[in-house]
Coordinates of C-alpha atoms in Angstrom, one line a residue:
M438 CA 27.9 -21.2 -26.1
W439 CA 30.1 -20.3 -28.7
R440 CA 31.8 -22.8 -30.1
H441 CA 29.2 -24.5 -30.1
V442 CA 28.1 -22.3 -32.1
G443 CA 31.1 -21.8 -34.6
R444 CA 30.5 -25.6 -35.4
I445 CA 27.5 -25.7 -36.6
H446 CA 26.5 -22.3 -38.7
P447 CA 27.3 -22.8 -41.9
E448 CA 29.2 -19.7 -41.6
G449 CA 31.6 -20.7 -38.3
E450 CA 33.8 -18.3 -35.7
R451 CA 32.6 -15.0 -38.3
V452 CA 29.0 -15.4 -37.5
A453 CA 29.7 -15.4 -33.9
Q454 CA 32.4 -13.1 -33.3
R455 CA 30.3 -10.2 -35.5
I456 CA 27.2 -10.7 -33.5
R457 CA 29.9 -10.5 -30.3
G458 CA 30.9 -7.1 -31.6
A459 CA 27.7 -5.6 -32.7
A460 CA 26.9 -1.9 -30.4
D461 CA 23.6 -2.2 -31.4
L462 CA 22.3 -4.8 -30.6
P463 CA 18.8 -4.9 -28.1
K464 CA 18.9 -5.5 -24.8
I465 CA 16.9 -8.8 -24.5
P466 CA 14.7 -8.8 -21.0
I467 CA 16.0 -10.9 -18.7
P468 CA 12.3 -12.3 -16.6
S469 CA 11.9 -11.5 -12.9
V470 CA 12.0 -14.3 -10.2
P471 CA 7.9 -14.4 -9.2
A472 CA 7.8 -13.5 -5.1
F473 CA 4.4 -14.0 -3.5
Q474 CA 2.5 -12.0 -0.8
P475 CA 1.9 -14.5 1.9
S476 CA -1.6 -14.3 1.3
T477 CA -1.8 -15.4 -2.6
P478 CA -3.8 -18.9 -3.2
I479 CA -0.9 -21.7 -4.4
P480 CA -2.8 -22.1 -7.6
E481 CA -2.2 -18.6 -8.5
R482 CA 1.0 -19.2 -7.4
L483 CA 2.0 -21.9 -9.8
E484 CA 0.7 -19.9 -12.8
A485 CA 3.2 -17.2 -11.5
V486 CA 5.8 -19.3 -11.8
Q487 CA 4.8 -21.1 -15.3
R488 CA 4.3 -18.1 -16.5
Y489 CA 7.9 -17.7 -14.9
I490 CA 9.7 -20.4 -17.0
R491 CA 7.8 -20.1 -19.8
E492 CA 9.5 -16.7 -20.0
L493 CA 12.6 -18.4 -19.8
Q494 CA 11.8 -19.7 -23.6
Y495 CA 12.3 -23.7 -24.2
N496 CA 16.5 -24.0 -25.9
H497 CA 16.7 -25.0 -29.7
T498 CA 20.2 -24.5 -29.6
G499 CA 20.7 -28.1 -29.9
T500 CA 23.2 -27.9 -26.4
Q501 CA 22.4 -27.9 -23.3
F502 CA 23.6 -25.0 -20.7
F503 CA 23.2 -26.5 -17.1
E504 CA 24.3 -30.6 -16.7
I505 CA 21.6 -32.3 -14.6
K506 CA 22.7 -35.1 -12.8
K507 CA 19.8 -37.2 -11.0
S508 CA 22.5 -39.0 -8.5
R509 CA 23.5 -35.4 -7.5
P510 CA 21.2 -34.1 -4.3
L511 CA 18.4 -32.6 -3.6
T512 CA 20.9 -29.3 -2.4
G513 CA 23.4 -29.6 -5.2
L514 CA 20.2 -29.7 -7.6
M515 CA 19.0 -26.6 -6.2
D516 CA 22.2 -24.3 -5.8
L517 CA 22.2 -25.1 -9.7
A518 CA 18.3 -23.7 -10.2
K519 CA 19.7 -20.9 -8.7
E520 CA 22.3 -20.7 -11.1
M521 CA 19.5 -20.8 -14.0
T522 CA 17.4 -17.9 -12.1
K523 CA 20.8 -15.3 -12.3
E524 CA 22.2 -16.7 -16.1
A525 CA 18.0 -16.8 -17.3
L526 CA 18.7 -19.3 -20.1
P527 CA 16.5 -20.8 -22.0
I528 CA 16.3 -24.4 -21.3
K529 CA 14.7 -28.0 -21.7
C530 CA 12.0 -30.6 -20.0
L531 CA 14.4 -31.6 -16.9
E532 CA 15.8 -28.1 -16.1
A533 CA 12.1 -26.9 -16.1
V534 CA 11.4 -29.9 -13.5
I535 CA 14.4 -28.6 -10.5
L536 CA 13.5 -24.8 -11.5
G537 CA 9.9 -26.1 -10.7
I538 CA 10.7 -27.5 -7.2
Y539 CA 13.1 -24.5 -6.9
L540 CA 10.2 -22.1 -7.1
T541 CA 8.3 -24.1 -5.2
N542 CA 9.8 -24.8 -2.4
N543 CA 8.2 -22.5 0.4
M544 CA 4.8 -24.2 -1.2
T545 CA 4.5 -26.6 1.7
T546 CA 1.3 -28.0 1.4
L547 CA 2.0 -28.5 -2.4
D548 CA 3.8 -32.0 -2.7
R549 CA 5.4 -32.3 -6.1
F550 CA 6.8 -35.6 -7.6
P551 CA 8.2 -36.7 -11.4
I552 CA 6.4 -38.0 -14.2
S553 CA 8.9 -38.8 -16.8
F554 CA 7.1 -40.2 -20.2
K555 CA 8.3 -42.8 -22.8
T556 CA 6.3 -41.6 -26.3
H557 CA 7.0 -44.2 -30.1
F558 CA 6.4 -42.2 -32.9
S559 CA 7.8 -42.6 -37.2
G560 CA 10.5 -45.9 -35.5
N561 CA 12.1 -43.3 -33.2
Y562 CA 11.8 -42.9 -29.2
F563 CA 10.9 -39.9 -27.2
R564 CA 11.3 -38.6 -23.7
H565 CA 9.9 -36.3 -21.7
I566 CA 9.6 -35.4 -18.4
V567 CA 7.0 -32.7 -16.2
L568 CA 6.7 -32.0 -12.7
G569 CA 3.4 -33.4 -10.9
V570 CA 1.7 -31.4 -8.3
N571 CA -0.4 -31.8 -5.8
F572 CA -2.5 -29.3 -4.4
G573 CA -6.0 -29.9 -1.7
G574 CA -6.4 -33.3 -3.4
R575 CA -6.5 -31.5 -6.9
Y576 CA -3.9 -32.9 -9.4
G577 CA -1.1 -30.8 -12.0
A578 CA 2.4 -30.2 -13.2
L579 CA 4.6 -27.5 -14.1
G580 CA 7.2 -27.9 -17.1
I581 CA 8.0 -27.0 -20.5
S582 CA 8.5 -27.9 -24.3
R583 CA 7.7 -27.7 -28.1
R584 CA 4.3 -28.6 -27.4
E585 CA 2.0 -26.8 -25.2
E586 CA -0.7 -29.2 -24.1
L587 CA 2.4 -30.9 -22.7
M588 CA 3.5 -28.8 -20.3
Y589 CA 1.5 -26.5 -17.3
K590 CA -1.4 -28.4 -16.3
A591 CA -3.9 -26.4 -13.9
P592 CA -4.5 -28.7 -10.9
V593 CA -8.3 -29.6 -11.1
F594 CA -8.0 -33.1 -11.9
R595 CA -9.5 -35.4 -9.1
T596 CA -7.1 -38.0 -9.4
L597 CA -3.8 -38.8 -10.9
S598 CA -4.7 -41.4 -13.2
E599 CA -7.3 -38.3 -15.0
L600 CA -3.6 -36.3 -15.3
I601 CA -1.8 -39.0 -16.9
F602 CA -4.9 -39.6 -19.6
D603 CA -4.9 -36.0 -20.5
F604 CA -1.2 -36.2 -21.2
E605 CA -1.4 -39.2 -22.9
E606 CA -4.6 -37.7 -25.0
A607 CA -2.0 -34.6 -25.9
Y608 CA 0.6 -36.9 -27.0
R609 CA -2.0 -38.5 -29.6
R610 CA -3.0 -35.5 -30.9
C611 CA 0.4 -34.9 -31.7
W612 CA 0.4 -38.1 -33.4
H613 CA 3.0 -39.9 -30.9
T614 CA 2.3 -43.9 -29.1
L615 CA 2.7 -43.5 -25.2
K616 CA 4.8 -46.5 -24.2
K617 CA 6.3 -46.2 -20.1
V618 CA 4.9 -44.3 -17.9
K619 CA 7.7 -43.6 -14.4
L620 CA 6.3 -41.8 -11.4
G621 CA 8.6 -40.5 -8.4
H622 CA 8.1 -39.9 -4.9
C623 CA 7.2 -36.4 -3.3
V624 CA 10.1 -34.5 -3.3
S625 CA 11.2 -32.9 0.2
H626 CA 10.6 -29.0 0.6
D627 CA 14.1 -28.7 2.4
P628 CA 16.1 -26.8 -0.3
H629 CA 19.4 -28.1 1.7
S630 CA 18.4 -31.4 2.4
V631 CA 20.8 -34.4 1.2
E632 CA 18.9 -36.8 0.0
Q633 CA 18.3 -37.8 -3.4
I634 CA 15.3 -37.2 -5.8
E635 CA 13.3 -40.4 -6.7
W636 CA 12.9 -39.4 -10.1
K637 CA 11.1 -43.6 -11.1
H638 CA 9.4 -45.1 -8.0
S639 CA 6.6 -46.8 -10.4
I640 CA 7.2 -47.7 -14.1
L641 CA 4.3 -48.4 -15.7
D642 CA 5.1 -50.3 -18.9
L643 CA 1.8 -49.5 -21.4
D644 CA 2.4 -52.7 -23.7
K645 CA 1.8 -55.0 -20.4
L646 CA -1.1 -53.5 -18.7
T647 CA -4.1 -53.4 -19.9
R648 CA -6.4 -49.7 -19.4
E649 CA -7.8 -50.4 -16.3
D650 CA -4.2 -51.8 -14.4
F651 CA -2.4 -49.2 -15.4
R652 CA -5.4 -47.0 -14.2
K653 CA -4.6 -48.8 -10.9
E654 CA -1.1 -48.8 -10.9
L655 CA -1.7 -45.0 -11.0
E656 CA -4.2 -45.3 -8.0
R657 CA -1.8 -47.2 -6.2
H658 CA 1.1 -44.6 -6.5
A659 CA -1.1 -41.7 -5.7
R660 CA -2.0 -43.9 -2.5
D661 CA 2.0 -45.2 -2.1
M662 CA 2.0 -41.0 -1.7
R663 CA -0.3 -40.0 0.3
L664 CA 0.6 -42.6 2.9
K665 CA 4.3 -41.0 3.0
I666 CA 3.8 -38.0 3.6
G667 CA 2.1 -39.2 6.7
K668 CA 4.3 -41.2 7.6
G669 CA 6.6 -38.4 7.6
T670 CA 4.2 -35.5 9.2
G671 CA 3.5 -37.5 11.4
P672 CA 4.7 -38.0 15.4
P673 CA 8.2 -38.9 15.9
S674 CA 9.1 -42.9 16.4
P675 CA 10.1 -44.5 19.9
T676 CA 13.6 -44.9 18.2
K677 CA 13.5 -41.2 17.2
D678 CA 12.7 -40.2 20.6
R679 CA 14.9 -42.9 22.1
K680 CA 17.6 -41.5 20.8
K681 CA 17.5 -38.1 21.8
D682 CA 17.2 -39.2 24.8
V683 CA 20.6 -41.1 25.4
S684 CA 22.7 -40.5 29.0
S685 CA 24.9 -42.3 30.8
P686 CA 23.5 -45.4 33.0
Q687 CA 24.0 -43.6 36.6
R688 CA 21.5 -41.3 34.7
G689 CA 20.0 -43.7 33.6
Q690 CA 19.2 -45.6 37.3
A691 CA 17.8 -42.4 38.9
S692 CA 15.2 -41.8 35.9
P693 CA 11.3 -43.6 36.9
H694 CA 11.0 -43.0 32.6
R695 CA 14.0 -45.3 32.1
R696 CA 13.5 -48.1 35.0
N697 CA 9.5 -47.9 33.4
S698 CA 10.4 -48.9 30.4
R699 CA 13.1 -51.2 30.5
G700 CA 10.0 -53.6 32.7
D701 CA 7.7 -53.1 29.9
R702 CA 10.5 -54.8 28.4
R703 CA 10.8 -57.9 30.8
P704 CA 9.6 -61.2 29.0
S705 CA 6.2 -62.0 30.2
G706 CA 7.4 -65.2 32.3
E707 CA 9.7 -63.4 34.7
K708 CA 9.3 -62.3 37.5
K709 CA 10.3 -59.3 38.7
P710 CA 12.4 -58.9 41.5
A711 CA 11.5 -59.1 45.1
D712 CA 12.5 -55.2 46.3
S713 CA 10.6 -52.6 44.1
K714 CA 13.1 -50.4 45.5
A715 CA 16.2 -52.0 44.0
M716 CA 18.2 -50.5 41.1
P717 CA 19.4 -52.2 38.3
D718 CA 23.4 -52.5 38.3
L719 CA 26.1 -50.7 35.7
N720 CA 25.2 -54.5 33.7
G721 CA 21.8 -53.9 33.1
D722 CA 21.0 -57.0 35.2
S723 CA 17.9 -56.5 37.5
D724 CA 16.9 -58.7 39.2
K725 CA 20.0 -59.7 41.9
G726 CA 18.9 -62.5 44.1
D727 CA 18.6 -63.3 47.6
R728 CA 22.1 -61.9 48.8
G729 CA 21.6 -58.5 47.1
A730 CA 18.7 -58.0 48.3
E731 CA 19.2 -58.8 51.6
Q732 CA 23.0 -56.4 51.0
S733 CA 20.6 -54.1 49.4
A734 CA 18.7 -53.4 52.6
G735 CA 21.4 -53.3 55.3
L736 CA 21.6 -56.9 56.5
P737 CA 24.7 -58.7 56.7
S738 CA 26.1 -61.7 54.6
D739 CA 27.0 -65.5 55.1
C740 CA 30.7 -64.7 54.8
Y741 CA 30.1 -61.9 57.3
C742 CA 28.3 -63.9 60.0
E743 CA 30.8 -67.0 59.3
S744 CA 34.2 -64.4 60.2
L745 CA 31.6 -63.1 63.5
Q746 CA 31.1 -66.2 64.7
K747 CA 34.8 -67.6 64.5
A748 CA 35.5 -64.1 66.3
L749 CA 33.8 -65.1 68.7
Q750 CA 34.2 -68.4 69.1
P751 CA 37.1 -67.8 71.7
L752 CA 35.2 -65.9 74.0
R753 CA 32.4 -68.8 74.3
V754 CA 35.3 -71.2 75.7

């Protein structure tokens, strides 16, 4: 950071040495990471998280203090967020999103998803990102920006489209034209997850969409997130249950549950074995035929009868 100051400041390294060598500089207060009681309502927790992000202040230095790679797994990004709380340096919008995820991981009833904006102003394009939240069917946002109206939104919006339209109106007041909106899927609450954040599940180009189509696409994305959450919190699939109950063939033979499920998978035109007690062999053949049924029932086979007749033939003479 000090090397960057030496490069861009008119006085160069002298100003850095003068500041670092001063003994009478006031101490800069370090914001405290918010801690919550179990009974604290989620809206109050969100306000405290946003207050902490705002106290870190926006980074106007022209350099980024923390390198964030969107392709990193969630566990690596959470380690970086923990480092942000220790350093307490100014941050930008992407760092605020990662920090917001970190500080809301214990709010399991809160859904979090990234929202990215691309705007146009005075011949230039600008990009911004916030952390969308959904609690009890109400949408809001966490983040940081140079503009107060482009960061925190209390969770009071009934639909996702209402939240996005509010951001669009805030951009319009800043003389920016909204061009694109990118919406990600819900982020896991597991800080040790190795999966990546899905940053742009839906990319909406406003130049190609009518107002009504834009609203429909936003609601479709909200519906997709609800369906994904429903699948993630529902009962495990039968495939997962079978993977957990993997056993050796011998134990599988003695298990009535395994035997019944194999019978369920038999084609409808195939008949079951005549002996219901006959067990499938190790190769998975469930039908042994008549000879197999005789052997399993303890009856002599054809070869055994033929040998017995040859042995008794001298006695008959």
